[in-house]
Tab-separated table of C-alpha atoms in Angstrom:
chain	number	residue	atom	x	y	z
A	298	MET	CA	-22.630	-11.022	-14.432
A	299	LEU	CA	-25.046	-13.016	-16.566
A	300	ALA	CA	-23.753	-11.301	-19.715
A	301	ASP	CA	-20.230	-12.338	-18.725
A	302	VAL	CA	-21.331	-15.940	-18.148
A	303	LEU	CA	-22.967	-15.951	-21.584
A	304	GLY	CA	-19.944	-14.332	-23.192
A	305	ALA	CA	-22.231	-11.641	-24.601
A	306	PRO	CA	-21.484	-8.216	-23.059
A	307	GLU	CA	-23.110	-6.598	-26.108
A	308	LEU	CA	-26.518	-7.583	-24.732
A	309	ILE	CA	-26.126	-4.939	-22.014
A	310	ASN	CA	-27.554	-1.709	-23.382
A	311	ARG	CA	-29.044	1.219	-21.498
A	312	SER	CA	-30.547	2.836	-24.586
A	313	PHE	CA	-32.830	0.153	-25.970
A	314	ALA	CA	-33.940	-3.409	-25.297
A	315	PRO	CA	-32.550	-6.246	-27.431
A	316	SER	CA	-34.693	-7.371	-30.352
A	317	PRO	CA	-34.773	-10.701	-32.219
A	318	ARG	CA	-32.730	-9.071	-35.005
A	319	ASP	CA	-29.798	-8.645	-32.608
A	320	PHE	CA	-29.383	-12.408	-32.233
A	321	HIS	CA	-27.190	-13.193	-35.227
A	322	ASP	CA	-25.785	-16.697	-35.693
A	323	GLY	CA	-22.467	-15.868	-34.036
A	324	LEU	CA	-24.166	-14.539	-30.914
A	325	ILE	CA	-26.515	-17.529	-30.756
A	326	LYS	CA	-23.630	-20.023	-30.867
A	327	ASN	CA	-21.587	-18.018	-28.381
A	328	VAL	CA	-24.416	-17.801	-25.834
A	329	ALA	CA	-25.306	-21.483	-26.218
A	330	SER	CA	-21.749	-22.753	-25.796
A	331	HIS	CA	-20.888	-20.470	-22.873
A	332	TRP	CA	-24.037	-21.498	-20.973
A	333	ILE	CA	-23.387	-25.214	-21.371
A	334	ASP	CA	-19.752	-24.808	-20.344
A	335	PHE	CA	-20.874	-22.881	-17.268
A	336	ASN	CA	-23.368	-25.578	-16.270
A	337	VAL	CA	-21.138	-28.619	-16.681
A	338	GLY	CA	-17.835	-27.121	-15.587
A	339	PHE	CA	-17.664	-26.199	-11.914
A	340	GLU	CA	-13.901	-26.071	-11.535
A	341	ASN	CA	-13.925	-22.291	-11.171
A	342	VAL	CA	-16.628	-22.026	-8.496
A	343	GLN	CA	-15.257	-19.988	-5.612
A	344	VAL	CA	-14.797	-21.687	-2.254
A	345	LYS	CA	-16.830	-18.954	-0.546
A	346	THR	CA	-19.912	-20.194	-2.426
A	347	PHE	CA	-19.636	-23.546	-0.659
A	348	GLU	CA	-18.887	-21.851	2.649
A	349	LYS	CA	-22.084	-19.793	2.360
A	350	TYR	CA	-24.301	-22.845	2.006
A	351	ALA	CA	-22.366	-24.760	4.648
A	352	ALA	CA	-23.142	-21.954	7.103
A	353	ARG	CA	-26.841	-21.996	6.223
A	354	LEU	CA	-27.132	-25.766	6.424
A	355	LYS	CA	-24.858	-26.019	9.481
A	356	GLU	CA	-23.090	-28.969	7.882
A	357	PRO	CA	-20.030	-29.451	5.653
A	358	VAL	CA	-20.424	-28.545	1.989
A	359	LEU	CA	-17.141	-29.428	0.334
A	360	PRO	CA	-16.012	-28.341	-3.169
A	361	GLN	CA	-14.606	-31.814	-3.854
A	362	ASP	CA	-18.095	-33.292	-3.374
A	363	ARG	CA	-19.660	-31.162	-6.098
A	364	GLN	CA	-21.723	-32.877	-8.790
A	365	ASP	CA	-22.752	-31.850	-12.268
A	366	PRO	CA	-26.454	-31.014	-12.704
A	367	ALA	CA	-28.761	-33.822	-13.753
A	368	PHE	CA	-30.304	-31.554	-16.407
A	369	VAL	CA	-29.309	-28.390	-18.239
A	370	LEU	CA	-31.855	-25.867	-19.496
A	371	PRO	CA	-30.335	-24.130	-22.538
A	372	PRO	CA	-30.929	-20.382	-22.960
A	373	TYR	CA	-34.417	-19.414	-24.098
A	374	THR	CA	-36.475	-16.274	-24.638
A	375	MET	CA	-39.910	-15.196	-23.496
A	376	VAL	CA	-42.491	-15.235	-26.296
A	377	ASP	CA	-45.320	-12.716	-26.212
A	378	SER	CA	-46.948	-13.817	-29.473
A	379	GLU	CA	-46.023	-16.366	-32.097
A	380	GLY	CA	-45.147	-13.693	-34.626
A	381	ASP	CA	-42.918	-11.515	-32.453
A	382	GLY	CA	-39.694	-13.271	-33.497
A	383	TRP	CA	-38.691	-14.525	-30.057
A	384	ALA	CA	-39.895	-18.088	-30.630
A	385	ASP	CA	-37.454	-18.304	-33.535
A	386	VAL	CA	-34.627	-17.056	-31.296
A	387	SER	CA	-35.466	-19.727	-28.714
A	388	ASP	CA	-35.501	-22.430	-31.397
A	389	ARG	CA	-32.113	-21.306	-32.727
A	390	LEU	CA	-30.659	-21.228	-29.208
A	391	TRP	CA	-31.938	-24.767	-28.666
A	392	THR	CA	-30.475	-26.043	-31.947
A	393	ALA	CA	-27.091	-24.453	-31.251
A	394	SER	CA	-27.121	-25.838	-27.707
A	395	VAL	CA	-27.867	-29.381	-28.906
A	396	GLU	CA	-25.070	-29.209	-31.472
A	397	TYR	CA	-22.539	-27.986	-28.920
A	398	ALA	CA	-23.739	-30.418	-26.245
A	399	HIS	CA	-23.279	-33.337	-28.633
A	400	ALA	CA	-19.662	-32.308	-29.117
A	401	LYS	CA	-19.226	-32.130	-25.338
A	402	GLY	CA	-20.985	-35.459	-24.730
A	403	VAL	CA	-23.761	-33.944	-22.593
A	404	ALA	CA	-26.663	-33.723	-25.056
A	405	SER	CA	-28.763	-36.127	-22.967
A	406	LYS	CA	-28.868	-33.562	-20.154
A	407	LEU	CA	-30.637	-30.901	-22.212
A	408	ARG	CA	-34.324	-30.069	-21.736
A	409	ARG	CA	-36.188	-27.543	-23.885
A	410	VAL	CA	-37.816	-24.610	-22.096
A	411	ILE	CA	-40.890	-22.993	-23.606
A	412	ALA	CA	-41.614	-19.614	-22.043
A	413	ALA	CA	-44.631	-17.532	-23.016
A	414	SER	CA	-46.687	-14.662	-21.681
A	415	SER	CA	-49.982	-16.591	-21.903
A	416	ALA	CA	-51.149	-20.163	-21.531
A	417	ARG	CA	-52.691	-20.259	-25.009
A	418	THR	CA	-49.467	-19.091	-26.640
A	419	TRP	CA	-47.533	-21.615	-24.581
A	420	GLY	CA	-49.833	-24.417	-25.687
A	421	ARG	CA	-49.493	-23.509	-29.364
A	422	LEU	CA	-45.701	-23.367	-29.093
A	423	ALA	CA	-45.569	-26.719	-27.287
A	424	SER	CA	-47.617	-28.343	-30.056
A	425	LYS	CA	-44.897	-27.464	-32.591
A	426	HIS	CA	-42.220	-29.542	-30.880
A	427	SER	CA	-41.796	-33.291	-30.660
A	428	ASP	CA	-39.624	-33.335	-27.523
A	429	GLY	CA	-40.648	-36.021	-25.072
A	430	GLU	CA	-39.947	-33.695	-22.136
A	431	LEU	CA	-40.625	-29.964	-21.937
A	432	VAL	CA	-40.118	-27.310	-19.289
A	433	ALA	CA	-42.821	-24.657	-18.920
A	434	TRP	CA	-42.869	-21.059	-17.775
A	435	ILE	CA	-45.935	-18.857	-18.241
A	436	SER	CA	-44.944	-15.380	-17.187
A	437	GLY	CA	-46.883	-13.866	-14.305
A	438	LEU	CA	-49.291	-16.791	-13.932
A	439	ASP	CA	-50.304	-16.236	-10.301
A	440	GLU	CA	-52.414	-19.196	-9.200
A	441	PHE	CA	-53.634	-17.306	-6.120
A	442	ARG	CA	-55.065	-14.348	-8.031
A	443	VAL	CA	-58.796	-14.857	-8.618
A	444	SER	CA	-58.562	-13.090	-11.988
A	445	SER	CA	-56.206	-15.872	-13.181
A	446	GLU	CA	-59.082	-18.364	-13.433
A	447	SER	CA	-59.492	-18.494	-17.209
A	448	GLU	CA	-55.730	-18.519	-17.736
A	449	LEU	CA	-55.364	-21.445	-15.340
A	450	VAL	CA	-58.040	-23.375	-17.226
A	451	SER	CA	-56.151	-22.695	-20.476
A	452	TYR	CA	-52.943	-23.881	-18.825
A	453	GLY	CA	-54.562	-27.099	-17.672
A	454	ALA	CA	-55.985	-27.687	-21.142
A	455	ALA	CA	-52.540	-27.132	-22.709
A	456	LEU	CA	-51.031	-29.661	-20.300
A	457	ARG	CA	-53.666	-32.213	-21.248
A	458	GLU	CA	-52.864	-31.714	-24.919
A	459	CYS	CA	-49.180	-32.311	-24.181
A	460	ALA	CA	-50.087	-35.493	-22.303
A	461	SER	CA	-52.088	-36.680	-25.301
A	462	ARG	CA	-48.861	-36.350	-27.335
A	463	ASN	CA	-46.935	-38.266	-24.643
A	464	GLN	CA	-44.994	-35.158	-23.662
A	465	ARG	CA	-43.960	-34.816	-20.018
A	466	VAL	CA	-44.036	-31.222	-18.759
A	467	PHE	CA	-42.162	-29.797	-15.776
A	468	ALA	CA	-43.048	-26.267	-14.620
A	469	LEU	CA	-40.369	-23.781	-13.609
A	470	TYR	CA	-42.820	-22.166	-11.188
A	471	GLY	CA	-45.862	-23.435	-9.365
A	472	GLY	CA	-47.443	-23.922	-5.976
A	473	PHE	CA	-50.090	-26.289	-4.697
A	474	LEU	CA	-52.118	-26.074	-7.900
A	475	SER	CA	-49.242	-27.723	-9.752
A	476	VAL	CA	-49.847	-30.780	-7.541
A	477	LEU	CA	-53.485	-30.839	-8.654
A	478	PHE	CA	-52.455	-30.324	-12.277
A	479	SER	CA	-50.549	-33.608	-12.178
A	480	ARG	CA	-53.852	-35.273	-13.100
A	481	HIS	CA	-53.818	-33.189	-16.284
A	482	GLY	CA	-50.268	-34.083	-17.288
A	483	LEU	CA	-47.903	-31.897	-15.251
A	484	SER	CA	-45.059	-34.134	-14.094
A	485	GLY	CA	-43.582	-31.713	-11.542
A	486	SER	CA	-42.729	-28.133	-10.668
A	487	SER	CA	-40.190	-26.017	-8.807
A	488	HIS	CA	-41.656	-25.030	-5.462
A	489	GLY	CA	-38.863	-25.439	-2.985
A	490	ILE	CA	-38.199	-23.767	0.357
A	491	GLY	CA	-39.942	-20.409	0.309
A	492	PHE	CA	-39.764	-20.448	-3.478
A	493	GLY	CA	-41.947	-18.085	-5.504
A	494	GLU	CA	-44.985	-19.797	-6.972
A	495	TYR	CA	-44.901	-17.578	-10.052
A	496	ARG	CA	-42.591	-15.139	-11.771
A	497	ASP	CA	-43.030	-12.252	-14.172
A	498	TRP	CA	-40.168	-12.117	-16.655
A	499	VAL	CA	-39.757	-8.330	-16.310
A	500	GLU	CA	-39.020	-8.537	-12.604
A	501	LEU	CA	-36.330	-9.282	-10.057
A	502	PRO	CA	-34.394	-5.998	-9.839
A	503	THR	CA	-32.939	-7.638	-6.727
A	504	SER	CA	-33.190	-11.033	-5.115
A	505	GLY	CA	-32.449	-12.651	-1.808
A	506	ALA	CA	-33.708	-15.012	0.838
A	507	PRO	CA	-37.513	-15.402	1.073
A	508	PRO	CA	-39.210	-13.415	3.852
A	509	ALA	CA	-40.441	-15.122	7.001
A	510	ARG	CA	-43.925	-16.389	6.199
A	511	TYR	CA	-46.168	-19.146	7.512
A	512	TYR	CA	-47.442	-21.869	5.193
A	513	VAL	CA	-51.073	-22.584	6.084
A	514	PRO	CA	-51.976	-26.212	5.226
A	515	LYS	CA	-55.688	-25.525	4.672
A	516	LEU	CA	-54.914	-22.548	2.428
A	517	HIS	CA	-52.032	-24.252	0.602
A	518	ARG	CA	-50.139	-20.980	0.598
A	519	TYR	CA	-47.857	-18.700	2.579
A	520	ILE	CA	-49.330	-15.792	4.516
A	521	GLY	CA	-47.768	-13.225	6.793
A	522	VAL	CA	-46.823	-14.529	10.226
A	523	ASP	CA	-48.769	-11.646	11.808
A	524	ILE	CA	-52.030	-12.606	10.058
A	525	ALA	CA	-51.495	-16.304	10.759
A	526	GLU	CA	-50.951	-15.530	14.445
A	527	ILE	CA	-54.160	-13.492	14.702
A	528	ILE	CA	-56.222	-16.278	13.107
A	529	TRP	CA	-54.484	-18.942	15.230
A	530	ARG	CA	-55.389	-17.204	18.493
A	531	GLU	CA	-59.133	-17.327	17.789
A	532	PHE	CA	-59.472	-20.225	15.355
A	533	PRO	CA	-56.461	-22.517	15.861
A	534	GLU	CA	-58.184	-25.342	13.987
A	535	LEU	CA	-57.762	-23.331	10.769
A	536	ILE	CA	-54.024	-22.856	11.258
A	537	ASP	CA	-52.868	-25.824	13.333
A	538	CYS	CA	-50.315	-28.159	11.835
A	539	GLU	CA	-49.259	-31.576	13.105
A	540	CYS	CA	-45.716	-31.540	11.701
A	541	VAL	CA	-42.774	-31.988	14.076
A	542	GLU	CA	-41.606	-28.411	13.539
A	543	CYS	CA	-44.835	-26.921	14.884
A	544	SER	CA	-45.319	-29.139	17.963
A	545	GLY	CA	-48.169	-26.973	19.213
A	546	LEU	CA	-46.288	-23.708	18.615
A	547	SER	CA	-48.092	-20.667	17.313
A	548	PRO	CA	-46.791	-19.188	14.018
A	549	SER	CA	-45.061	-16.313	15.816
A	550	ASP	CA	-43.255	-18.720	18.170
A	551	MET	CA	-41.389	-20.350	15.283
A	552	ASP	CA	-38.013	-19.104	14.111
A	553	TYR	CA	-37.117	-18.524	10.462
A	554	HIS	CA	-35.675	-21.987	9.834
A	555	GLY	CA	-38.584	-23.600	11.663
A	556	LEU	CA	-41.014	-21.802	9.347
A	557	MET	CA	-39.115	-22.997	6.283
A	558	GLN	CA	-38.827	-26.577	7.522
A	559	HIS	CA	-42.545	-26.569	8.371
A	560	SER	CA	-43.369	-25.499	4.808
A	561	VAL	CA	-41.319	-28.341	3.330
A	562	ARG	CA	-43.015	-30.936	5.533
A	563	VAL	CA	-46.458	-29.571	4.694
A	564	ARG	CA	-45.747	-29.612	0.959
A	565	ALA	CA	-44.620	-33.229	1.199
A	566	ALA	CA	-47.808	-34.121	3.086
A	567	GLU	CA	-49.899	-32.255	0.488
A	568	ILE	CA	-48.395	-34.264	-2.355
A	569	GLU	CA	-49.003	-37.547	-0.539
A	570	LYS	CA	-52.617	-36.674	0.297
A	571	TRP	CA	-53.779	-34.833	-2.811
A	572	LEU	CA	-51.799	-36.262	-5.723
A	573	ASP	CA	-54.167	-39.143	-6.476
A	574	MET	CA	-57.293	-37.777	-4.806
A	575	PRO	CA	-60.378	-38.074	-7.055
A	576	THR	CA	-61.263	-34.723	-8.593
A	577	PRO	CA	-64.794	-34.563	-7.068
A	578	GLN	CA	-63.223	-34.960	-3.621
A	579	VAL	CA	-60.627	-32.280	-4.424
A	580	ILE	CA	-63.397	-29.851	-5.323
A	581	GLU	CA	-65.391	-30.756	-2.210
A	582	GLU	CA	-62.434	-30.252	0.153
A	583	LEU	CA	-61.399	-26.949	-1.417
A	584	GLU	CA	-64.941	-25.596	-1.133
A	585	ARG	CA	-65.283	-26.814	2.448
A	586	ASP	CA	-62.022	-25.199	3.562
A	587	ALA	CA	-63.012	-21.959	1.842
A	588	SER	CA	-66.351	-21.986	3.652
A	589	ASP	CA	-64.700	-22.691	7.017
A	590	PHE	CA	-62.368	-19.736	6.593
A	591	ARG	CA	-65.076	-17.342	5.428
A	592	LEU	CA	-67.363	-18.169	8.355
A	593	ALA	CA	-64.541	-17.841	10.885
A	594	LEU	CA	-63.251	-14.568	9.483
A	595	GLN	CA	-66.710	-13.033	9.798
A	596	ARG	CA	-66.273	-13.447	13.568
A	597	LEU	CA	-62.595	-12.498	13.759
A	598	SER	CA	-61.881	-9.865	16.431
A	599	ALA	CA	-59.425	-7.717	14.535
A	600	PRO	CA	-59.256	-4.351	12.729
A	601	GLN	CA	-61.104	-4.303	9.417
A	602	LYS	CA	-57.855	-3.925	7.502
A	603	VAL	CA	-56.540	-7.134	9.058
A	604	VAL	CA	-59.808	-8.954	8.327
A	605	ARG	CA	-59.600	-7.902	4.673
A	606	ARG	CA	-56.050	-9.244	4.422
A	607	ALA	CA	-57.172	-12.517	5.968
A	608	GLU	CA	-60.142	-12.761	3.571
A	609	GLU	CA	-57.868	-12.138	0.600
A	610	SER	CA	-55.692	-15.035	1.719
A	611	CYS	CA	-58.485	-17.598	1.180
A	612	ALA	CA	-60.297	-16.252	-1.907
A	613	HIS	CA	-58.343	-18.539	-4.242
A	614	LEU	CA	-59.804	-21.777	-2.846
A	615	THR	CA	-63.215	-21.493	-4.502
A	616	MET	CA	-61.535	-20.291	-7.693
A	617	TRP	CA	-59.362	-23.415	-7.707
A	618	ALA	CA	-62.484	-25.531	-7.241
A	619	ARG	CA	-64.039	-23.886	-10.313
A	620	VAL	CA	-60.841	-24.440	-12.329
A	621	MET	CA	-60.825	-28.126	-11.444
A	622	SER	CA	-64.531	-28.398	-12.339
A	623	SER	CA	-63.986	-26.703	-15.696
A	624	LEU	CA	-61.060	-28.960	-16.596
A	625	ASP	CA	-63.032	-32.027	-15.565
A	626	LEU	CA	-65.697	-31.080	-18.094
A	627	LEU	CA	-63.299	-30.634	-21.030
């Protein structure tokens, strides 16, 4: 379907993966123009698409009320290293998109995406462009994985360098750490309802609605409802939330939409509380919450396998504190 949208069925090949050499000028222009037309022309959107979201929202979603997107992200490619040829393909796609968008009168909507497999590569690519606004995607950058620490520090440093050049950066993926990275120049990130906090570019064989999970305010992350329920029964102070969706309910008492609405309210509260919090206080609160969880989990009455899962759910907090300390020293 994507190949059809891009007007490039030749990109579908079961024998070998596309290479930079395959992107000749004709293909570049074709992909760029088809993508912009798709984004700014919604006349052919099927009515059933609106009906689907109307059913989910339980409110009217009418085709005649549709609006064009505020921004359009032209096609781009993931860059593994600066010499692999894919950065050049992305640059050519951007140039062709800008030329076509000017002819269509929508050039002001375009925002350049820089996608790379590492933070250092991303930072070097960003330094080569003078755009005032950039969109970032670092493939597989999981902010909850403890082994991501050095990569997260590199990411924060790259954001600071962009800020020093007066470049605003918006991240395609990110969780709570993207809120903390606002102090280092990140202007925003996509972390909507149940949205994945990171994405590996060689992924998504299928997609669908996010699973039912509980967003724990003190952990700043989703965990399984079963684990959240077990912790809540013995240590409710670690799980409790004061939002209107929770109203004293345990995690397992909430339905799917309640869980999603709870997560949105908690994220909004996180941004309000943490966005301008002094970094020393951020570090102190992260370390304190990590300590509270570790001490409680040592006394948790549950099978060892469950305890291990619970412990894994809070290991990132001290790592985040170290990341913030390292960036504060740069």
